[in-house]
Short mmCIF file of C-alpha atoms in Angstrom, two decimals:
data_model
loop_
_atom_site.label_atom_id
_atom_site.label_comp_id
_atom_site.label_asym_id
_atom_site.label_seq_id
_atom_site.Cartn_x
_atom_site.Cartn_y
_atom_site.Cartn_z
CA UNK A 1 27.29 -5.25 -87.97
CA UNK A 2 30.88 -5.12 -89.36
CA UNK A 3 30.03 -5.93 -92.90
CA UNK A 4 27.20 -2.92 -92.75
CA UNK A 5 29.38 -0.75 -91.38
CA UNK A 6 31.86 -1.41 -94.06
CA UNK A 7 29.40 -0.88 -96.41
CA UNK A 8 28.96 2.57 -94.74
CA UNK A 9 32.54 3.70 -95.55
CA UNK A 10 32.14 2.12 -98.83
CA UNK A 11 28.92 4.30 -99.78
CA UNK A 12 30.48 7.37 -98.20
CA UNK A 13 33.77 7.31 -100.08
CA UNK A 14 31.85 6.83 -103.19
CA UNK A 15 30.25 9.45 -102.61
CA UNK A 16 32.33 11.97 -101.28
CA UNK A 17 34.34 11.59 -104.43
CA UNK A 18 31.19 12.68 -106.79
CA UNK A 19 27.63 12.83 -105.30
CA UNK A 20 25.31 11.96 -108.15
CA UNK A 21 22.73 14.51 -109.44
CA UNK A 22 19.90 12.37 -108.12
CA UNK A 23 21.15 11.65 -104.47
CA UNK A 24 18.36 14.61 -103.59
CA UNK A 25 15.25 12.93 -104.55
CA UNK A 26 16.69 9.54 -103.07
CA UNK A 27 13.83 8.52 -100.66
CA UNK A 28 15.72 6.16 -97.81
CA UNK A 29 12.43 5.20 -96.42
CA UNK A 30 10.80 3.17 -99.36
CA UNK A 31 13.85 0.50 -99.13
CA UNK A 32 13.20 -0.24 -95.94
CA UNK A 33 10.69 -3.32 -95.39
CA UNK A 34 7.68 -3.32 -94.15
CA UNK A 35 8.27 -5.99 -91.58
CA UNK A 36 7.69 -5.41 -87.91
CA UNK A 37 6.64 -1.78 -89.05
CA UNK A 38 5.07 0.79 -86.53
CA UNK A 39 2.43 3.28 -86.28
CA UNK A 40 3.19 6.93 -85.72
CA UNK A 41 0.68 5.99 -82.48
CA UNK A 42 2.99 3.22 -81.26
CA UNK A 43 6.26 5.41 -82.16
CA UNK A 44 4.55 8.08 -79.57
CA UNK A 45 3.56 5.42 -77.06
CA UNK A 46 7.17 4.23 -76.86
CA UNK A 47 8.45 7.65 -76.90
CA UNK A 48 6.22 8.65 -73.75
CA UNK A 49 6.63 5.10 -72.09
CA UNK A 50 10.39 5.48 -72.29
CA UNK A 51 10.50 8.79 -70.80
CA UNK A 52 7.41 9.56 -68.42
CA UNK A 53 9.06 6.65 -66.02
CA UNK A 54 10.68 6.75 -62.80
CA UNK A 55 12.28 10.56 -63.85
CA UNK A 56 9.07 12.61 -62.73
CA UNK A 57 8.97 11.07 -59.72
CA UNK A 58 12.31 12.41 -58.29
CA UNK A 59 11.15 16.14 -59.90
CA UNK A 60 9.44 17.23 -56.38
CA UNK A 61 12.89 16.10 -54.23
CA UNK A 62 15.20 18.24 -56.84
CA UNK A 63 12.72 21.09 -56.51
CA UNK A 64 13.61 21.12 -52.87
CA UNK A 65 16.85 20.86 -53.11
CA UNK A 66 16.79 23.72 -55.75
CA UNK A 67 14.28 26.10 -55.09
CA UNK A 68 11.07 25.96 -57.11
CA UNK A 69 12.23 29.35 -58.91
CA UNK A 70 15.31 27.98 -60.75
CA UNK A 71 13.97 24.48 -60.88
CA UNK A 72 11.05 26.18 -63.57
CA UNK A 73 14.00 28.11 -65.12
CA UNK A 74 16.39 24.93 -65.41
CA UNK A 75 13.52 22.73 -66.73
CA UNK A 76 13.02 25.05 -69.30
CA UNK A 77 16.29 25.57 -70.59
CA UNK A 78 16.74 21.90 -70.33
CA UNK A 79 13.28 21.03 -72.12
CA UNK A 80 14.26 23.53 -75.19
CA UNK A 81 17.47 22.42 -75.65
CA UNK A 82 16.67 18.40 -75.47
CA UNK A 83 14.36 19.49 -77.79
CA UNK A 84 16.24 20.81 -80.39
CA UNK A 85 18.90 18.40 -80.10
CA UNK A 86 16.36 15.22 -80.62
CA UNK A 87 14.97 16.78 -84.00
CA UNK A 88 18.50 17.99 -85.02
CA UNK A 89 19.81 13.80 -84.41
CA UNK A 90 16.87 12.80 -86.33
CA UNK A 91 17.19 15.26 -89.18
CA UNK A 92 20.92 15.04 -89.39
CA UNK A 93 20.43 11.07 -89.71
CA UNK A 94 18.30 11.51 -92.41
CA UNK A 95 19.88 13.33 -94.38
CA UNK A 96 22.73 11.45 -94.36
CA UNK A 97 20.58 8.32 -95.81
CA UNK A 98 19.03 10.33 -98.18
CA UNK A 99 22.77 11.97 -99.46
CA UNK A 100 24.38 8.19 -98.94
CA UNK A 101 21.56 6.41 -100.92
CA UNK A 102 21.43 4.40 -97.24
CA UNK A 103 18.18 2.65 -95.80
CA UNK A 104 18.57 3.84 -92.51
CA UNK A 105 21.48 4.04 -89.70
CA UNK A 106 21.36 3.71 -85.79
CA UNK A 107 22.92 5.75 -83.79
CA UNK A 108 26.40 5.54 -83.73
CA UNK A 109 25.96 4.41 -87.00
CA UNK A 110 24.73 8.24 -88.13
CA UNK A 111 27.92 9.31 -85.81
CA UNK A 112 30.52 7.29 -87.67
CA UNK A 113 28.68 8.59 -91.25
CA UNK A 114 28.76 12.33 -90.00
CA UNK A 115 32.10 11.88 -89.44
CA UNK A 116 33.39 10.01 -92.45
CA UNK A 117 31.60 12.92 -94.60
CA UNK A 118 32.83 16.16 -92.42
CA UNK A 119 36.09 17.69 -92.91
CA UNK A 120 39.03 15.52 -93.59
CA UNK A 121 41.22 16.32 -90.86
CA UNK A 122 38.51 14.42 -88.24
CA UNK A 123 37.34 11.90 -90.37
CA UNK A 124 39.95 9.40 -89.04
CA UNK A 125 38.66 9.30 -85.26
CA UNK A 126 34.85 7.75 -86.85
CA UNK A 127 35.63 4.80 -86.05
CA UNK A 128 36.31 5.46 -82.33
CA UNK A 129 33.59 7.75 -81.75
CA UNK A 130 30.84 5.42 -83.22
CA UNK A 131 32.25 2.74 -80.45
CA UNK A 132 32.46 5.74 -78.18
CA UNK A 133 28.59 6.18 -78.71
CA UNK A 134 27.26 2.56 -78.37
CA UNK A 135 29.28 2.03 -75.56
CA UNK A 136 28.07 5.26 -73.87
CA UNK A 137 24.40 4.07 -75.00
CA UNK A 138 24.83 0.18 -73.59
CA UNK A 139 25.94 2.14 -70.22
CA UNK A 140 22.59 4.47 -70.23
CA UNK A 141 20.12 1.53 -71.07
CA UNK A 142 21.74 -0.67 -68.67
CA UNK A 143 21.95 1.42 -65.90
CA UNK A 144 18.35 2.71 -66.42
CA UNK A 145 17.38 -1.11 -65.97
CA UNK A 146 19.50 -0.96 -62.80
CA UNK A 147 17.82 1.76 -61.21
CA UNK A 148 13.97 0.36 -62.37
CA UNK A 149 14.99 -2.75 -60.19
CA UNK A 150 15.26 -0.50 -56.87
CA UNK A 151 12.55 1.56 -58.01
CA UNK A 152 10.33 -1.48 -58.13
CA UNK A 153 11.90 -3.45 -55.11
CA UNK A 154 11.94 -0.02 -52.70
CA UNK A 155 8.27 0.58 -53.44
CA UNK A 156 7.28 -2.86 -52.87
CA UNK A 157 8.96 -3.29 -50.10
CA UNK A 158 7.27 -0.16 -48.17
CA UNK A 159 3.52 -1.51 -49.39
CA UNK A 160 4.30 -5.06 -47.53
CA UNK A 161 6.15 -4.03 -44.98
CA UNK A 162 2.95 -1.98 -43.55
CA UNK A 163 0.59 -4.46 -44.42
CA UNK A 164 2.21 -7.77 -43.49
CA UNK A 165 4.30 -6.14 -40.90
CA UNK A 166 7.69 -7.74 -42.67
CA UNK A 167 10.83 -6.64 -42.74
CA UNK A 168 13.31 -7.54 -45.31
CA UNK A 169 16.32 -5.98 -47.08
CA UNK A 170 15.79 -4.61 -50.19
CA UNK A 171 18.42 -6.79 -51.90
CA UNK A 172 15.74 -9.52 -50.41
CA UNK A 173 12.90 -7.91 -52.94
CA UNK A 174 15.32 -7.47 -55.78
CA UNK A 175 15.49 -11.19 -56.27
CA UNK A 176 12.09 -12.31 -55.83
CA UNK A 177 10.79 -10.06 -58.72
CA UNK A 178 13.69 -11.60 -60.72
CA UNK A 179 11.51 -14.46 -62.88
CA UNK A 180 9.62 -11.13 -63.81
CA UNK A 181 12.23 -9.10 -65.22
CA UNK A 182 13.60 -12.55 -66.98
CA UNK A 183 10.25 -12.69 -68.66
CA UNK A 184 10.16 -8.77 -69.62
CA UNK A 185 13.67 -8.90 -71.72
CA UNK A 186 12.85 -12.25 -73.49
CA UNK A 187 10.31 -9.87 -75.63
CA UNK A 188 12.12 -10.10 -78.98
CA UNK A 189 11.49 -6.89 -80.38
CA UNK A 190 9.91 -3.28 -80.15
CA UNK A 191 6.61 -4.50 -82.30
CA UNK A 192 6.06 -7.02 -78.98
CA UNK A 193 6.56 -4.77 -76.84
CA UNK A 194 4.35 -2.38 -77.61
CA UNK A 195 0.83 -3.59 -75.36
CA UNK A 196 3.80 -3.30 -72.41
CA UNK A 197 4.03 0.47 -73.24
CA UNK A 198 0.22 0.80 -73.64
CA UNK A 199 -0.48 -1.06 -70.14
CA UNK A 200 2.17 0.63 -68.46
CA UNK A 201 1.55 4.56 -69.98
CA UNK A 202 -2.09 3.97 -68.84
CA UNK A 203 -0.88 2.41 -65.12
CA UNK A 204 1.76 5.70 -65.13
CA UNK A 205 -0.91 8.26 -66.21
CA UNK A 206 -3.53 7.26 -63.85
CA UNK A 207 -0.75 7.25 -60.60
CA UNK A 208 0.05 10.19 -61.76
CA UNK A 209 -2.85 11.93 -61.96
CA UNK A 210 -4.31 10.34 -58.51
CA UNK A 211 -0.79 11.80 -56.98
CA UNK A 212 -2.25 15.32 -58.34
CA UNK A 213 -5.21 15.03 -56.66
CA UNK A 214 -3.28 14.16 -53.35
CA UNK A 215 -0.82 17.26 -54.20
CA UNK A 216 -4.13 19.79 -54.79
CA UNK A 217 -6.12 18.44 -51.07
CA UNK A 218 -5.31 21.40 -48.23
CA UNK A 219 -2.87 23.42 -50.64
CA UNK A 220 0.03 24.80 -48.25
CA UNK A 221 1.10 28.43 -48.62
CA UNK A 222 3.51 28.86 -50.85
CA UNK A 223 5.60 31.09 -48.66
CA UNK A 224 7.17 28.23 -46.75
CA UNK A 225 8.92 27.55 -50.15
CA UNK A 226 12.41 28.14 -50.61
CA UNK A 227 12.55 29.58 -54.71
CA UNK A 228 16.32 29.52 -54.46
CA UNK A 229 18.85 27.60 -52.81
CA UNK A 230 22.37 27.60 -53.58
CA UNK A 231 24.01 27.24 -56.99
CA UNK A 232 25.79 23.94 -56.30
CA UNK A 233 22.46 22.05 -56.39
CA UNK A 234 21.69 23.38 -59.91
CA UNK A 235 23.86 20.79 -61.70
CA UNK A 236 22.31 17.87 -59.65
CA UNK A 237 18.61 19.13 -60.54
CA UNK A 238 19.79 19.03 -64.35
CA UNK A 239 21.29 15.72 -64.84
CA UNK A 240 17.92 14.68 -62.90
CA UNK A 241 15.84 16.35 -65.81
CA UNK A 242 17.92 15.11 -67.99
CA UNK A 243 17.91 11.83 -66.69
CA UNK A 244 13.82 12.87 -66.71
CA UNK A 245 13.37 13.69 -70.31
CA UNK A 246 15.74 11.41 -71.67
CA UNK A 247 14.42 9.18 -74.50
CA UNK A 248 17.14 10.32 -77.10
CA UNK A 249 18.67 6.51 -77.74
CA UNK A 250 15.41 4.88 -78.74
CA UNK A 251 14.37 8.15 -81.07
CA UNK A 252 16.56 6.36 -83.98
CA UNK A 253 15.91 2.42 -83.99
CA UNK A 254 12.08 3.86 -83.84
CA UNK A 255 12.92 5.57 -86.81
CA UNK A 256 14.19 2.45 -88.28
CA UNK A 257 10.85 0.61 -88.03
CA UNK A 258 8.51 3.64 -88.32
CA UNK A 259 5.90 3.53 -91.39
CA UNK A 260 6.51 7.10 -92.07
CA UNK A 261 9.97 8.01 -90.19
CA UNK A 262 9.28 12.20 -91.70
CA UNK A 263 6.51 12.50 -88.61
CA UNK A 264 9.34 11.70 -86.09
CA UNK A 265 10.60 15.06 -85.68
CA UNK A 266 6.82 16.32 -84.90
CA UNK A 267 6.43 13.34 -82.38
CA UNK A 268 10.05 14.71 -80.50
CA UNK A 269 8.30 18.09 -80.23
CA UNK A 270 4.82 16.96 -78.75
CA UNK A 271 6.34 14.84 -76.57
CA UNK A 272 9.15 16.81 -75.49
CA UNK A 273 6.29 19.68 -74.49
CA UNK A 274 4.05 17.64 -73.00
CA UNK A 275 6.77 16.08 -71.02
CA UNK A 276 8.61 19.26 -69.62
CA UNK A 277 5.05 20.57 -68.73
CA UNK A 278 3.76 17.75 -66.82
CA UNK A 279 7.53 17.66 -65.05
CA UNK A 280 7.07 21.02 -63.64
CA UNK A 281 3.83 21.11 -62.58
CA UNK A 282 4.20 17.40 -60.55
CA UNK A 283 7.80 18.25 -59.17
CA UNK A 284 6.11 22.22 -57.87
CA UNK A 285 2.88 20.58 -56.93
CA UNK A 286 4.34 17.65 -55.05
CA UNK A 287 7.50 19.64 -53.10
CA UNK A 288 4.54 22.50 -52.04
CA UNK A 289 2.79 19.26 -50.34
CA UNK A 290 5.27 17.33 -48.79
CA UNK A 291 7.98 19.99 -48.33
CA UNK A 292 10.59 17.69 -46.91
CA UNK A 293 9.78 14.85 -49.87
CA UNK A 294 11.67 11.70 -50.31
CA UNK A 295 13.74 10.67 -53.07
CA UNK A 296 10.63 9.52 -54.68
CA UNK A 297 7.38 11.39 -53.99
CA UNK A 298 5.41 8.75 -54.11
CA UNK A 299 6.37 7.42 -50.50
CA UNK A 300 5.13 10.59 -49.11
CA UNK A 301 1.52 9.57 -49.93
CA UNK A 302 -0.35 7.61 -46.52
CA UNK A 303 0.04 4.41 -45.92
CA UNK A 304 -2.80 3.86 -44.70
CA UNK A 305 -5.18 4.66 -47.41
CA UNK A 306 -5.69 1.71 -50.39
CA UNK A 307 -5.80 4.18 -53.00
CA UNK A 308 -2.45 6.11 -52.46
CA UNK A 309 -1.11 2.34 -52.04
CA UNK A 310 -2.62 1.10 -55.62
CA UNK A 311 -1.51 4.34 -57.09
CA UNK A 312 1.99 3.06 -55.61
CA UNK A 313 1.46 -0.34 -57.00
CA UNK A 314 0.41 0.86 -60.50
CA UNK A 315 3.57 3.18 -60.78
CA UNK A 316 5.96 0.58 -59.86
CA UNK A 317 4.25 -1.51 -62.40
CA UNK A 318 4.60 0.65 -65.18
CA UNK A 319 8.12 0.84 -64.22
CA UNK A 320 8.53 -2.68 -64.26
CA UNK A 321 7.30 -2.72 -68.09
CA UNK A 322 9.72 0.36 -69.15
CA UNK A 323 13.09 -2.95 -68.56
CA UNK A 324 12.20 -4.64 -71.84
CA UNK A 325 12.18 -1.16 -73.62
CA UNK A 326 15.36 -0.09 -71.69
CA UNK A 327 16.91 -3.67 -72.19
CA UNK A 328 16.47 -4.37 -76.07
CA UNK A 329 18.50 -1.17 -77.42
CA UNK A 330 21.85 -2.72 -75.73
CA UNK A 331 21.22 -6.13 -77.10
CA UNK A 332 20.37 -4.80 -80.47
CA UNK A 333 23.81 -3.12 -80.10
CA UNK A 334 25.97 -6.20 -78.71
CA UNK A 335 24.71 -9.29 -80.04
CA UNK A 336 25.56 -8.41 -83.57
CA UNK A 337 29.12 -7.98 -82.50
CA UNK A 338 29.08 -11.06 -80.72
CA UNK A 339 27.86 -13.07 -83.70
CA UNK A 340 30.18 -11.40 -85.98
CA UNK A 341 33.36 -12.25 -83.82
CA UNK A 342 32.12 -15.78 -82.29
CA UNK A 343 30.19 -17.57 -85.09
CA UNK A 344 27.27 -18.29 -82.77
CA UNK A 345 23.90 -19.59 -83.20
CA UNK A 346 21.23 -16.31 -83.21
CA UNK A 347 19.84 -19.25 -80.62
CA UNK A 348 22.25 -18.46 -78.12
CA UNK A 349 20.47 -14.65 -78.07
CA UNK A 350 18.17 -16.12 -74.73
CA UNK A 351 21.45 -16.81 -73.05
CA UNK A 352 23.15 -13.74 -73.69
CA UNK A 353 20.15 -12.17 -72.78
CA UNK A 354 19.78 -13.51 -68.67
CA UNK A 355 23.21 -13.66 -68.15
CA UNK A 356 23.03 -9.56 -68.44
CA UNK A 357 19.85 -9.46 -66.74
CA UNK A 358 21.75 -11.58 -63.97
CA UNK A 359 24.29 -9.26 -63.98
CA UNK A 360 22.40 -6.38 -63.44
CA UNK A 361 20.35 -7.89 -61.32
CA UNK A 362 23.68 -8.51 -59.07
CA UNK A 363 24.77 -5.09 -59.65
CA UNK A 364 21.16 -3.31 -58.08
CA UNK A 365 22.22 -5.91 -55.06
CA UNK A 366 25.45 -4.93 -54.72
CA UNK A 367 24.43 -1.21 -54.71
CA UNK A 368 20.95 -0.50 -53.77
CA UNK A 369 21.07 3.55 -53.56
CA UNK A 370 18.75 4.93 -56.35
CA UNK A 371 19.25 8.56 -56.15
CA UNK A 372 22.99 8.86 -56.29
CA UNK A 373 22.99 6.32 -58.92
CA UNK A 374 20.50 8.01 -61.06
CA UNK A 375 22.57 11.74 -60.70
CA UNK A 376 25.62 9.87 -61.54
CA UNK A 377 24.18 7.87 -64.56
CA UNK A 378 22.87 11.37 -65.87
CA UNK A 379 26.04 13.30 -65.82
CA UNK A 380 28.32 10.51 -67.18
CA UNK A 381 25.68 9.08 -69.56
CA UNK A 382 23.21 11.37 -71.04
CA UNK A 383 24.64 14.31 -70.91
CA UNK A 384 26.98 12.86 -73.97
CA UNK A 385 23.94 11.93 -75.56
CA UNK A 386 21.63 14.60 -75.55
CA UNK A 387 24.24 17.70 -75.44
CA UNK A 388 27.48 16.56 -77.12
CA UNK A 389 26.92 13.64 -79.47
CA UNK A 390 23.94 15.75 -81.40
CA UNK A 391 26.49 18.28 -81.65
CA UNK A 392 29.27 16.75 -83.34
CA UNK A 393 26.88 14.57 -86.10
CA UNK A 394 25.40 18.40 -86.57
CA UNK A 395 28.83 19.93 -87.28
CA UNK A 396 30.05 17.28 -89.37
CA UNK A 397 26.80 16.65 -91.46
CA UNK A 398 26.11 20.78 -92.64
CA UNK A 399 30.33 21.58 -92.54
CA UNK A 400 30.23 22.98 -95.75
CA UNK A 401 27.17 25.25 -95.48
CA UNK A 402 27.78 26.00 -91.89
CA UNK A 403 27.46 29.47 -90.44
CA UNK A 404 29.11 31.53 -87.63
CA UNK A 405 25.65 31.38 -85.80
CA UNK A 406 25.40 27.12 -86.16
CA UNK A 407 29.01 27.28 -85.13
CA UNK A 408 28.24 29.50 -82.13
CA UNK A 409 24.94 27.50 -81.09
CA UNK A 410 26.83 24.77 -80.82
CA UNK A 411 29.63 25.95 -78.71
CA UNK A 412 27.16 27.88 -76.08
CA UNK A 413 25.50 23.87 -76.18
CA UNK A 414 28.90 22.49 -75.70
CA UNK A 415 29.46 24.79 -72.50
CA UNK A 416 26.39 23.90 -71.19
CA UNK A 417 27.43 19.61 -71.31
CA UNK A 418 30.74 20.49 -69.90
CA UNK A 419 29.76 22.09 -66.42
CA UNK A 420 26.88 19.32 -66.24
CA UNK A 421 28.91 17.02 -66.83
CA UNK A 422 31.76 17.82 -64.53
CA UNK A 423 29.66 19.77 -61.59
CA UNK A 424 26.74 16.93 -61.70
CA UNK A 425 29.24 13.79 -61.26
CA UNK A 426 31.02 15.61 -58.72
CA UNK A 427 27.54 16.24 -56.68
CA UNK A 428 26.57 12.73 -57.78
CA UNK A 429 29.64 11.34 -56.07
CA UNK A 430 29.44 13.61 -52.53
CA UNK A 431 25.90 12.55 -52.46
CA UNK A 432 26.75 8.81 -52.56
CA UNK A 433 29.46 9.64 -50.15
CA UNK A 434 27.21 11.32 -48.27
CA UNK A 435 24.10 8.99 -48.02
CA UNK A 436 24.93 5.60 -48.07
CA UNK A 437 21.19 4.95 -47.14
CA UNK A 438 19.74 6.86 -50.08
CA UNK A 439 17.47 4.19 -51.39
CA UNK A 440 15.82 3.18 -47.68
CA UNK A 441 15.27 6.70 -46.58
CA UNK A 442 13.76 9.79 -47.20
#
């Protein structure tokens, strides 16, 4: 990774000092090899697994905390702004491969670029904020696997304890699905992964839709609804959605591998739609059921009926098959480094690979609340990801054509990630203070 990135500052100094007159019709995409290549389908697939997970599940609990009003107000603001910021990442990336003559560029990669080609007063911090960014996006992807752990033990757990009448701890359930999720981030890459995504999207879609038809049977009056609460529960229900929507690390290594990486941006906007659509309608339909809903939804639905247990089942699976999505980004992102600095075998990749699953595994032991952790993950993790980072490789990349509107888009955005970000870890952090219990109860 450290002799590409040098490469990158080598291409972008060239550069800056006299872009040639045919950097324009430099296509970036037909030097990239065909190996492992992907299917606009399976781009969409992964883009839907990776976000229609555990997120919509919590939408009906932040809708009562909320008020269904604002919660359709905040999930739309939320929905347009993700969406612009995905298709601005993507576009800004690509035009800095085509202008660089570069094949393609991750991430932090595109961050350290931006940078190194915006005005030369900031060009010295790219460095820091391209480790900034992967460390930010190791923290997201292994946190998400954190939380999929206790989503998958918790609803385990509450199908066996009714029908074998056993009580464990969760930690207890945590480490007997542990051979699975060894298995699940052995998958080498995203081309292997991909009948995961299929089994799992169709396990999630059906669940979901059977919870619909649970929602729609002897449809309450809405007038026991609160449609406003209080404005300190507004920064909770947007890290959730963010947390929700949030596919914006995987949008670039797709991009990477895609057969034609142009469609991207029109994949981000279908999905993004679809998504914030499907988010309202479940978290309205689902807190007008079960009013006082649990942290997830889904353990409102009777226990003693097999369907509403399968549909439980088939969720938690599909969950279980988003931790080698979640898991290969980080791994993609360390292991270089580790080879770079150490000299080691690419053989040694299995190792490094359960020792972090072990330690992750430890960590969803150690602290087995779901919902704090997820509010908490969201305002530290992905709001820098979806509302700031997009920003700055924006700024940087169009600096020299840039207008007083791009400049004040920007700063209204930048507004926006600052009182999530502060507002939503502080109600994170009095929620975990608050309910210890989070994970076990409703």
């Amino acid at each position: 990774m450290a002799e590409k990135m040098l490469k990158t500052k080598e291409n972008v100094e060239r550069i800056n000092e006299s872009l040639s007159e045919n950097v324009q019709t430099y296509d970036s995409f037909s030097t990239q090899q065909d190996e492992l290549k992907i299917s606009d389908f399976s781009a969409f697939i992964h883009i839907m697994k990776v976000s229609v997970t555990a997120g919509i599940l919590f939408m009906p609990n932040t809708f009562r905390k909320t008020g269904y009003v604002m919660s359709v107000i905040c999930a739309l603001l939320i929905g347009v702004i993700y969406m612009h910021n995905s298709v601005i990442l993507v576009q800004c990336s690509q035009i800095l491969c085509r202008h660089h003559r570069l094949p393609n560029l991750d991430l932090a990669q595109t961050v350290e670029v931006s940078f190194l080609t915006g005005p030369k007063n900031t060009r010295w911090c790219a460095r820091g904020f391209a480790i900034f960014t992967n460390i930010i996006i190791c923290f997201i992807q292994y946190s998400e696997v954190v939380i999929y752990i206790l989503y998958v033990a918790s609803s385990f757990q509450q199908v066996i304890e009714y029908y074998g009448n056993i009580v464990m701890d969760i930690r207890i359930y945590v480490l007997i699905f542990f051979p699975i999720y060894c298995c699940l981030i052995l998958v080498p890459n995203f081309k292997y992964l991909v009948p995961f995504s299929i089994f799992g999207t169709i396990f999630f879609i059906v669940g979901i839709t059977i919870s619909l038809t649970y929602f729609l049977e002897d449809f309450p009056s809405l007038k026991r609804l609160d449609a406003f609460t209080n404005v300190r529960s507004v920064p909770m229900f947007l890290t959730i959605f963010l947390y929700a929507l949030h596919n914006i690390t995987i949008l670039l290594p797709l991009e990477n591998i895609m057969h034609n990486p142009t469609n991207l941006p029109r994949l981000i906007i279908i999905s993004t739609l679809f998504n914030t659509i499907i988010y309202i309608i479940f978290g309205f339909l689902g807190y007008n059921k079960y009013k006082d809903t649990c942290d997830t939804v889904i353990k409102n639905l009777p226990l003693d009926e097999v369907l509403a247990e399968m549909v439980k089942i088939g969720i938690s699976m599909s969950i279980l098959f988003s931790i080698g999505i979640n898991y290969i980004i980080p791994v993609q992102i360390i292991w270089p480094i580790i080879m770079h600095f150490t000299g080691v075998n690419y053989r040694y990749e299995i190792l490094f690979r359960l020792v972090g699953i072990a330690l992750l595994t430890i960590m969803a032991v150690a602290i087995p609340r779901m919902i704090p952790l997820t509010g908490l993950l969201a305002a530290l993790g992905m709001t820098s990801t979806i509302l700031f980072i997009p920003i700055l490789i924006e700024i940087n990349t169009k600096w020299q054509e840039a207008t007083y509107s791009l400049y004040i888009k920007n700063g209204f955005l930048f507004i926006i990630f600052l009182l999530v970000l502060i507002f939503g870890s502080i109600e994170s952090l009095s929620t975990i203070i608050e309910n210890t219990d989070a994970i076990i109860s409703c």
